[in-house]
CSV table of C-alpha atoms in Angstrom, one decimal:
chain,number,residue,atom,x,y,z
A,1,UNK,CA,-26.2,61.4,-11.4
A,2,UNK,CA,-23.7,64.3,-11.5
A,3,UNK,CA,-20.4,63.0,-10.7
A,4,UNK,CA,-19.4,64.3,-6.8
A,5,UNK,CA,-15.7,62.8,-6.5
A,6,UNK,CA,-12.6,61.5,-8.1
A,7,UNK,CA,-14.2,57.9,-8.2
A,8,UNK,CA,-17.5,58.9,-9.2
A,9,UNK,CA,-15.8,60.4,-12.1
A,10,UNK,CA,-14.3,57.3,-13.1
A,11,UNK,CA,-17.3,55.1,-12.7
A,12,UNK,CA,-19.4,58.0,-14.8
A,13,UNK,CA,-16.7,58.1,-17.1
A,14,UNK,CA,-16.3,54.0,-18.3
A,15,UNK,CA,-20.1,52.9,-18.4
A,16,UNK,CA,-20.1,57.1,-21.4
A,17,UNK,CA,-17.0,54.7,-22.6
A,18,UNK,CA,-18.3,51.2,-23.0
A,19,UNK,CA,-22.1,52.6,-24.0
A,20,UNK,CA,-20.3,54.7,-26.8
A,21,UNK,CA,-18.1,52.2,-28.1
A,22,UNK,CA,-21.3,50.0,-28.7
A,23,UNK,CA,-21.9,53.1,-30.8
A,24,UNK,CA,-19.6,52.6,-33.2
A,25,UNK,CA,-21.2,49.1,-34.6
A,26,UNK,CA,-24.7,51.3,-35.6
A,27,UNK,CA,-22.7,53.6,-36.7
A,28,UNK,CA,-20.8,51.4,-39.1
A,29,UNK,CA,-24.3,49.5,-40.3
A,30,UNK,CA,-25.6,52.7,-41.2
A,31,UNK,CA,-22.7,54.2,-42.7
A,32,UNK,CA,-22.5,50.7,-45.4
A,33,UNK,CA,-26.6,51.3,-45.5
A,34,UNK,CA,-26.2,55.0,-47.0
A,35,UNK,CA,-23.3,54.0,-49.7
A,36,UNK,CA,-25.8,51.3,-50.2
A,37,UNK,CA,-28.1,54.1,-51.9
A,38,UNK,CA,-25.7,55.7,-53.7
A,39,UNK,CA,-24.2,53.2,-55.3
A,40,UNK,CA,-27.5,52.0,-56.7
A,41,UNK,CA,-27.9,55.3,-57.2
A,42,UNK,CA,-25.2,55.7,-59.3
A,43,UNK,CA,-26.3,52.3,-61.2
A,44,UNK,CA,-23.3,50.5,-59.2
A,45,UNK,CA,-25.8,48.1,-57.7
A,46,UNK,CA,-28.7,46.9,-59.2
A,47,UNK,CA,-32.1,47.9,-57.4
A,48,UNK,CA,-35.3,46.4,-57.0
A,49,UNK,CA,-37.2,48.5,-60.5
A,50,UNK,CA,-40.1,49.0,-58.4
A,51,UNK,CA,-40.5,52.3,-56.2
A,52,UNK,CA,-38.7,54.2,-53.9
A,53,UNK,CA,-39.8,52.3,-51.0
A,54,UNK,CA,-38.5,48.9,-52.5
A,55,UNK,CA,-35.4,50.3,-53.9
A,56,UNK,CA,-34.7,51.3,-50.2
A,57,UNK,CA,-36.0,47.3,-49.0
A,58,UNK,CA,-33.9,46.0,-51.1
A,59,UNK,CA,-30.8,48.3,-49.3
A,60,UNK,CA,-31.5,46.7,-46.5
A,61,UNK,CA,-31.4,42.6,-47.6
A,62,UNK,CA,-29.0,43.6,-49.3
A,63,UNK,CA,-27.1,44.7,-46.2
A,64,UNK,CA,-26.9,40.5,-44.6
A,65,UNK,CA,-23.9,39.8,-47.0
A,66,UNK,CA,-22.7,43.5,-47.0
A,67,UNK,CA,-22.2,43.4,-43.1
A,68,UNK,CA,-19.9,40.4,-42.9
A,69,UNK,CA,-17.2,41.6,-46.1
A,70,UNK,CA,-17.1,44.5,-43.5
A,71,UNK,CA,-16.9,42.4,-39.7
A,72,UNK,CA,-13.3,40.5,-42.4
A,73,UNK,CA,-11.8,43.7,-43.1
A,74,UNK,CA,-11.8,44.5,-39.2
A,75,UNK,CA,-10.5,42.1,-38.1
A,76,UNK,CA,-7.8,42.4,-40.2
A,77,UNK,CA,-7.5,45.7,-39.5
A,78,UNK,CA,-7.8,45.2,-36.2
A,79,UNK,CA,-4.9,42.6,-36.3
A,80,UNK,CA,-2.1,44.6,-37.8
A,81,UNK,CA,-3.0,47.3,-34.9
A,82,UNK,CA,-3.1,44.8,-32.2
A,83,UNK,CA,0.2,43.9,-32.5
A,84,UNK,CA,2.0,47.0,-34.3
A,85,UNK,CA,0.7,49.3,-33.0
A,86,UNK,CA,4.1,50.4,-30.8
A,87,UNK,CA,5.5,50.1,-34.5
A,88,UNK,CA,3.2,52.1,-36.4
A,89,UNK,CA,3.4,55.7,-33.3
A,90,UNK,CA,7.1,55.4,-32.9
A,91,UNK,CA,6.8,55.6,-36.9
A,92,UNK,CA,4.9,58.4,-37.1
A,93,UNK,CA,6.0,60.4,-34.1
A,94,UNK,CA,9.5,60.4,-34.4
A,95,UNK,CA,9.7,58.7,-30.8
A,96,UNK,CA,12.7,56.2,-30.0
A,97,UNK,CA,12.8,53.9,-26.5
A,98,UNK,CA,15.5,55.2,-23.5
A,99,UNK,CA,17.1,52.4,-20.9
A,100,UNK,CA,17.3,54.3,-17.0
A,101,UNK,CA,21.0,54.2,-18.5
A,102,UNK,CA,20.9,57.2,-20.4
A,103,UNK,CA,18.2,58.6,-18.7
A,104,UNK,CA,18.4,57.8,-15.0
A,105,UNK,CA,15.9,60.3,-13.3
A,106,UNK,CA,13.8,59.8,-15.5
A,107,UNK,CA,13.3,56.3,-15.8
A,108,UNK,CA,13.3,55.8,-12.4
A,109,UNK,CA,10.4,58.6,-11.6
A,110,UNK,CA,8.0,56.2,-14.1
A,111,UNK,CA,9.5,52.9,-12.5
A,112,UNK,CA,8.5,54.2,-8.4
A,113,UNK,CA,5.1,54.6,-9.5
A,114,UNK,CA,4.7,52.1,-11.5
A,115,UNK,CA,6.2,50.3,-8.0
A,116,UNK,CA,3.3,52.2,-6.7
A,117,UNK,CA,0.1,50.4,-8.5
A,118,UNK,CA,1.5,46.8,-8.4
A,119,UNK,CA,2.1,47.5,-12.3
A,120,UNK,CA,5.3,46.6,-14.5
A,121,UNK,CA,7.4,49.2,-15.5
A,122,UNK,CA,6.3,51.0,-19.5
A,123,UNK,CA,8.3,50.9,-22.0
A,124,UNK,CA,10.3,54.7,-21.3
A,125,UNK,CA,10.6,57.1,-25.2
A,126,UNK,CA,11.3,60.4,-25.6
A,127,UNK,CA,10.4,62.5,-29.5
A,128,UNK,CA,13.1,65.1,-30.0
A,129,UNK,CA,11.1,68.4,-29.9
A,130,UNK,CA,10.7,71.3,-27.6
A,131,UNK,CA,7.1,70.6,-28.2
A,132,UNK,CA,5.5,70.0,-24.6
A,133,UNK,CA,3.7,66.6,-24.7
A,134,UNK,CA,3.7,62.8,-23.4
A,135,UNK,CA,1.2,60.3,-24.2
A,136,UNK,CA,0.7,57.3,-23.1
A,137,UNK,CA,0.8,53.4,-25.8
A,138,UNK,CA,0.2,50.3,-26.0
A,139,UNK,CA,-3.0,47.7,-25.4
A,140,UNK,CA,-1.3,44.7,-23.5
A,141,UNK,CA,0.3,44.0,-20.6
A,142,UNK,CA,3.7,44.3,-20.8
A,143,UNK,CA,3.8,45.8,-24.1
A,144,UNK,CA,2.4,49.8,-22.4
A,145,UNK,CA,4.9,52.8,-23.3
A,146,UNK,CA,4.5,56.2,-21.8
A,147,UNK,CA,6.0,58.8,-24.3
A,148,UNK,CA,7.1,62.8,-23.3
A,149,UNK,CA,8.9,64.9,-25.5
A,150,UNK,CA,12.2,66.5,-24.6
A,151,UNK,CA,11.1,69.9,-24.4
A,152,UNK,CA,8.9,68.9,-21.4
A,153,UNK,CA,11.4,67.8,-19.6
A,154,UNK,CA,13.2,70.5,-20.3
A,155,UNK,CA,10.2,72.7,-18.5
A,156,UNK,CA,8.8,70.7,-15.8
A,157,UNK,CA,10.5,70.5,-13.0
A,158,UNK,CA,10.3,67.0,-11.0
A,159,UNK,CA,7.5,66.7,-8.8
A,160,UNK,CA,5.4,68.4,-12.9
A,161,UNK,CA,7.8,65.9,-14.4
A,162,UNK,CA,5.4,62.6,-12.3
A,163,UNK,CA,2.1,64.6,-11.9
A,164,UNK,CA,2.8,64.5,-16.1
A,165,UNK,CA,3.9,60.4,-15.7
A,166,UNK,CA,1.7,59.7,-13.5
A,167,UNK,CA,-1.0,61.0,-15.1
A,168,UNK,CA,-0.3,58.3,-19.0
A,169,UNK,CA,0.6,55.1,-15.7
A,170,UNK,CA,-3.5,56.8,-15.5
A,171,UNK,CA,-3.9,56.0,-19.1
A,172,UNK,CA,-2.2,52.6,-18.4
A,173,UNK,CA,-4.3,51.7,-15.5
A,174,UNK,CA,-7.6,52.1,-16.5
A,175,UNK,CA,-7.6,50.6,-20.1
A,176,UNK,CA,-7.6,54.3,-21.5
A,177,UNK,CA,-4.7,53.1,-24.1
A,178,UNK,CA,-6.9,49.6,-25.4
A,179,UNK,CA,-10.0,51.8,-25.9
A,180,UNK,CA,-8.6,54.3,-27.8
A,181,UNK,CA,-6.5,52.3,-30.6
A,182,UNK,CA,-9.9,50.1,-30.2
A,183,UNK,CA,-11.5,53.4,-31.6
A,184,UNK,CA,-9.7,54.9,-33.8
A,185,UNK,CA,-10.2,51.2,-35.7
A,186,UNK,CA,-13.4,51.6,-35.7
A,187,UNK,CA,-13.2,55.1,-37.0
A,188,UNK,CA,-10.5,54.5,-39.7
A,189,UNK,CA,-13.2,51.8,-40.8
A,190,UNK,CA,-15.3,53.6,-41.4
A,191,UNK,CA,-13.0,56.5,-42.9
A,192,UNK,CA,-11.7,54.0,-45.1
A,193,UNK,CA,-14.3,52.6,-46.1
A,194,UNK,CA,-16.3,55.8,-46.8
A,195,UNK,CA,-12.8,56.7,-49.4
A,196,UNK,CA,-12.8,54.1,-50.7
A,197,UNK,CA,-16.4,54.5,-51.9
A,198,UNK,CA,-16.7,57.9,-53.3
A,199,UNK,CA,-12.7,58.4,-54.7
A,200,UNK,CA,-14.5,55.2,-57.2
A,201,UNK,CA,-17.0,56.5,-57.9
A,202,UNK,CA,-14.4,59.6,-60.1
A,203,UNK,CA,-12.5,56.1,-61.4
A,204,UNK,CA,-15.4,53.8,-62.1
A,205,UNK,CA,-18.7,54.5,-64.6
A,206,UNK,CA,-21.6,53.1,-63.4
A,207,UNK,CA,-24.3,51.1,-66.0
A,208,UNK,CA,-26.2,53.7,-66.7
A,209,UNK,CA,-27.9,50.4,-69.4
A,210,UNK,CA,-29.9,49.4,-65.7
A,211,UNK,CA,-33.8,51.4,-64.9
A,212,UNK,CA,-32.6,53.6,-62.8
A,213,UNK,CA,-35.8,56.0,-62.1
A,214,UNK,CA,-35.1,57.0,-58.5
A,215,UNK,CA,-31.1,57.7,-58.7
A,216,UNK,CA,-32.0,61.0,-57.5
A,217,UNK,CA,-33.3,60.3,-54.3
A,218,UNK,CA,-31.2,57.0,-54.0
A,219,UNK,CA,-28.4,59.4,-54.0
A,220,UNK,CA,-29.2,62.6,-51.9
A,221,UNK,CA,-31.0,60.1,-48.8
A,222,UNK,CA,-28.0,57.9,-48.9
A,223,UNK,CA,-25.0,60.9,-49.5
A,224,UNK,CA,-26.7,62.4,-45.9
A,225,UNK,CA,-26.8,58.9,-44.0
A,226,UNK,CA,-23.3,57.5,-45.2
A,227,UNK,CA,-22.5,61.6,-44.1
A,228,UNK,CA,-24.6,61.3,-40.7
A,229,UNK,CA,-23.2,58.2,-39.8
A,230,UNK,CA,-19.4,59.5,-40.6
A,231,UNK,CA,-19.5,62.4,-38.6
A,232,UNK,CA,-21.0,61.1,-35.3
A,233,UNK,CA,-18.0,58.3,-35.8
A,234,UNK,CA,-16.2,61.3,-35.3
A,235,UNK,CA,-17.7,63.3,-33.3
A,236,UNK,CA,-18.5,59.8,-31.0
A,237,UNK,CA,-14.4,59.7,-30.8
A,238,UNK,CA,-13.7,63.0,-30.4
A,239,UNK,CA,-15.7,62.4,-27.2
A,240,UNK,CA,-13.8,59.1,-25.6
A,241,UNK,CA,-11.4,60.7,-25.8
A,242,UNK,CA,-11.7,63.9,-23.7
A,243,UNK,CA,-13.1,62.6,-21.6
A,244,UNK,CA,-11.0,60.5,-19.8
A,245,UNK,CA,-8.2,63.0,-20.1
A,246,UNK,CA,-10.8,64.2,-16.4
A,247,UNK,CA,-10.6,61.2,-15.5
A,248,UNK,CA,-6.3,60.8,-16.3
A,249,UNK,CA,-5.7,64.4,-14.5
A,250,UNK,CA,-7.8,62.3,-11.9
A,251,UNK,CA,-5.5,59.7,-11.7
A,252,UNK,CA,-2.5,61.7,-11.2
A,253,UNK,CA,-3.8,63.7,-8.0
A,254,UNK,CA,-4.9,60.7,-6.5
A,255,UNK,CA,-1.4,58.9,-7.3
A,256,UNK,CA,1.2,62.0,-5.8
A,257,UNK,CA,-1.5,63.5,-3.3
A,258,UNK,CA,-0.5,66.6,-4.9
A,259,UNK,CA,-3.0,69.2,-6.9
A,260,UNK,CA,-0.9,72.1,-6.8
A,261,UNK,CA,2.4,70.1,-9.3
A,262,UNK,CA,-0.8,68.5,-11.5
A,263,UNK,CA,-2.2,72.4,-12.8
A,264,UNK,CA,0.9,73.8,-12.9
A,265,UNK,CA,3.1,71.1,-15.2
A,266,UNK,CA,-0.8,72.2,-17.4
A,267,UNK,CA,0.3,75.7,-17.4
A,268,UNK,CA,3.5,74.7,-18.9
A,269,UNK,CA,2.2,73.1,-21.2
A,270,UNK,CA,-0.3,75.0,-22.6
A,271,UNK,CA,-0.1,77.5,-25.4
A,272,UNK,CA,3.4,74.8,-25.9
A,273,UNK,CA,1.8,71.5,-27.2
A,274,UNK,CA,1.3,71.3,-30.5
A,275,UNK,CA,3.2,68.2,-31.7
A,276,UNK,CA,3.7,66.6,-35.4
A,277,UNK,CA,1.3,63.8,-35.7
A,278,UNK,CA,-2.2,61.7,-37.1
A,279,UNK,CA,-5.4,62.8,-35.6
A,280,UNK,CA,-5.9,59.4,-34.2
A,281,UNK,CA,-2.5,59.0,-32.3
A,282,UNK,CA,-2.8,63.4,-31.2
A,283,UNK,CA,-5.5,62.2,-29.6
A,284,UNK,CA,-3.8,60.2,-27.6
A,285,UNK,CA,-1.2,63.3,-25.8
A,286,UNK,CA,-1.5,65.0,-22.5
A,287,UNK,CA,-2.9,68.2,-24.5
A,288,UNK,CA,-4.1,69.0,-27.9
A,289,UNK,CA,-5.0,72.0,-28.5
A,290,UNK,CA,-7.4,73.9,-30.9
A,291,UNK,CA,-9.4,77.1,-32.0
A,292,UNK,CA,-12.5,78.2,-33.6
A,293,UNK,CA,-16.5,76.9,-32.9
A,294,UNK,CA,-14.9,73.5,-35.7
A,295,UNK,CA,-12.3,72.3,-33.9
A,296,UNK,CA,-13.5,73.2,-30.6
A,297,UNK,CA,-16.3,70.4,-31.8
A,298,UNK,CA,-13.7,67.7,-32.8
A,299,UNK,CA,-11.5,68.7,-30.1
A,300,UNK,CA,-9.6,65.4,-28.7
A,301,UNK,CA,-9.4,66.9,-25.3
A,302,UNK,CA,-11.0,68.8,-23.5
A,303,UNK,CA,-9.9,73.1,-22.8
A,304,UNK,CA,-6.3,73.0,-20.7
A,305,UNK,CA,-9.0,76.2,-18.4
A,306,UNK,CA,-11.8,73.4,-18.3
A,307,UNK,CA,-9.3,71.1,-16.8
A,308,UNK,CA,-7.6,72.9,-14.0
A,309,UNK,CA,-11.1,74.2,-12.9
A,310,UNK,CA,-12.1,70.6,-12.3
A,311,UNK,CA,-9.2,70.3,-10.6
A,312,UNK,CA,-9.1,72.7,-8.0
A,313,UNK,CA,-13.0,71.8,-7.7
A,314,UNK,CA,-12.2,68.2,-7.1
A,315,UNK,CA,-9.0,67.6,-6.6
A,316,UNK,CA,-7.9,71.0,-3.3
A,317,UNK,CA,-5.5,72.4,-6.1
A,318,UNK,CA,-4.6,75.5,-6.5
A,319,UNK,CA,-3.6,77.8,-9.9
A,320,UNK,CA,-1.1,80.1,-10.0
A,321,UNK,CA,-1.9,81.0,-12.6
A,322,UNK,CA,-0.4,81.8,-16.5
A,323,UNK,CA,3.3,80.3,-16.9
A,324,UNK,CA,5.6,83.4,-17.8
A,325,UNK,CA,8.0,80.4,-19.4
A,326,UNK,CA,11.2,81.1,-17.4
A,327,UNK,CA,11.0,79.4,-13.5
A,328,UNK,CA,14.0,77.3,-12.6
A,329,UNK,CA,14.9,75.1,-11.9
A,330,UNK,CA,14.1,72.5,-14.3
A,331,UNK,CA,13.4,68.6,-13.7
A,332,UNK,CA,17.2,67.1,-14.6
A,333,UNK,CA,19.4,69.7,-14.1
A,334,UNK,CA,21.7,70.1,-10.9
A,335,UNK,CA,20.2,72.5,-8.7
A,336,UNK,CA,16.4,70.6,-9.1
A,337,UNK,CA,14.5,71.1,-6.3
A,338,UNK,CA,14.4,67.7,-3.8
A,339,UNK,CA,11.2,65.7,-3.7
A,340,UNK,CA,8.5,67.7,-1.5
A,341,UNK,CA,6.8,65.8,1.0
A,342,UNK,CA,3.4,66.2,-0.6
A,343,UNK,CA,4.0,63.6,-3.4
A,344,UNK,CA,3.2,59.7,-2.4
A,345,UNK,CA,5.5,58.1,-4.1
A,346,UNK,CA,9.4,57.7,-2.4
A,347,UNK,CA,11.4,59.6,-4.0
A,348,UNK,CA,15.1,56.7,-5.7
């Protein structure tokens, strides 16, 4: 059923996200089965000694012992990510926490938005980069953060910055951040298992003395299954991130009552959002622009144009067109514009 409003967009995306997350264990089982066939074909695992069909059945039986081991690895990985995710993100992006005294106007803006929704104010972080970007992180109450770049602070006016903070706060409200971290963990497990097995093939010699008459078909079938599972896991993770951005844009409009500022902020960010970070972290960014067919398939975000079109259609916003790069006043300057009456959040 097509979404007809902002709330139905949220419901539709939550349902889709649940279905996508259910698909990860299926993908993991598929990848493990494919890798077993590859290892059996190379002689690293025993085979049935019979026909190809019997070898396939033998590999299915081996899954009973492989899956519990994979679950244990997944739980260890999950525990590390649960308790250390923010520290890892800080190291990878150069983000640092700032206090109200260091950034009073930005901090007050974020605090007002959080209070308006009855939320505990997330930790404010800044990356000293000229790039125009932002993201929310954290997977449990009391540990959420909203991070913005110095370039974003310099380029946006107050209303635009408020819209971006509301966008990131919506990711926290909708538990998008937690979902993305969990999705990244699942995809990371599949990726690491595949890389460990394939790299191990170059360093460990198989048991050439074993009867392995089906080795060729087993290797081909195994590689095909593992490749399909690996690619689907990545595509599912990307789709999960893509759908969330529309909802977060809508949430920002719902929170600020100002679609024009969200559109204006996206116009300024467009083409200026490049920020170095691992792919899993880039999936949480306000914008993660990619080009070309392959990049579009694996894109973590919808294009800026599509997001603006949705804000115009569903939020009633006005698109000012591409930003010329020269506009004043900016957020935090002495000449910054006063609070407009269109914004729902009171200014303090």
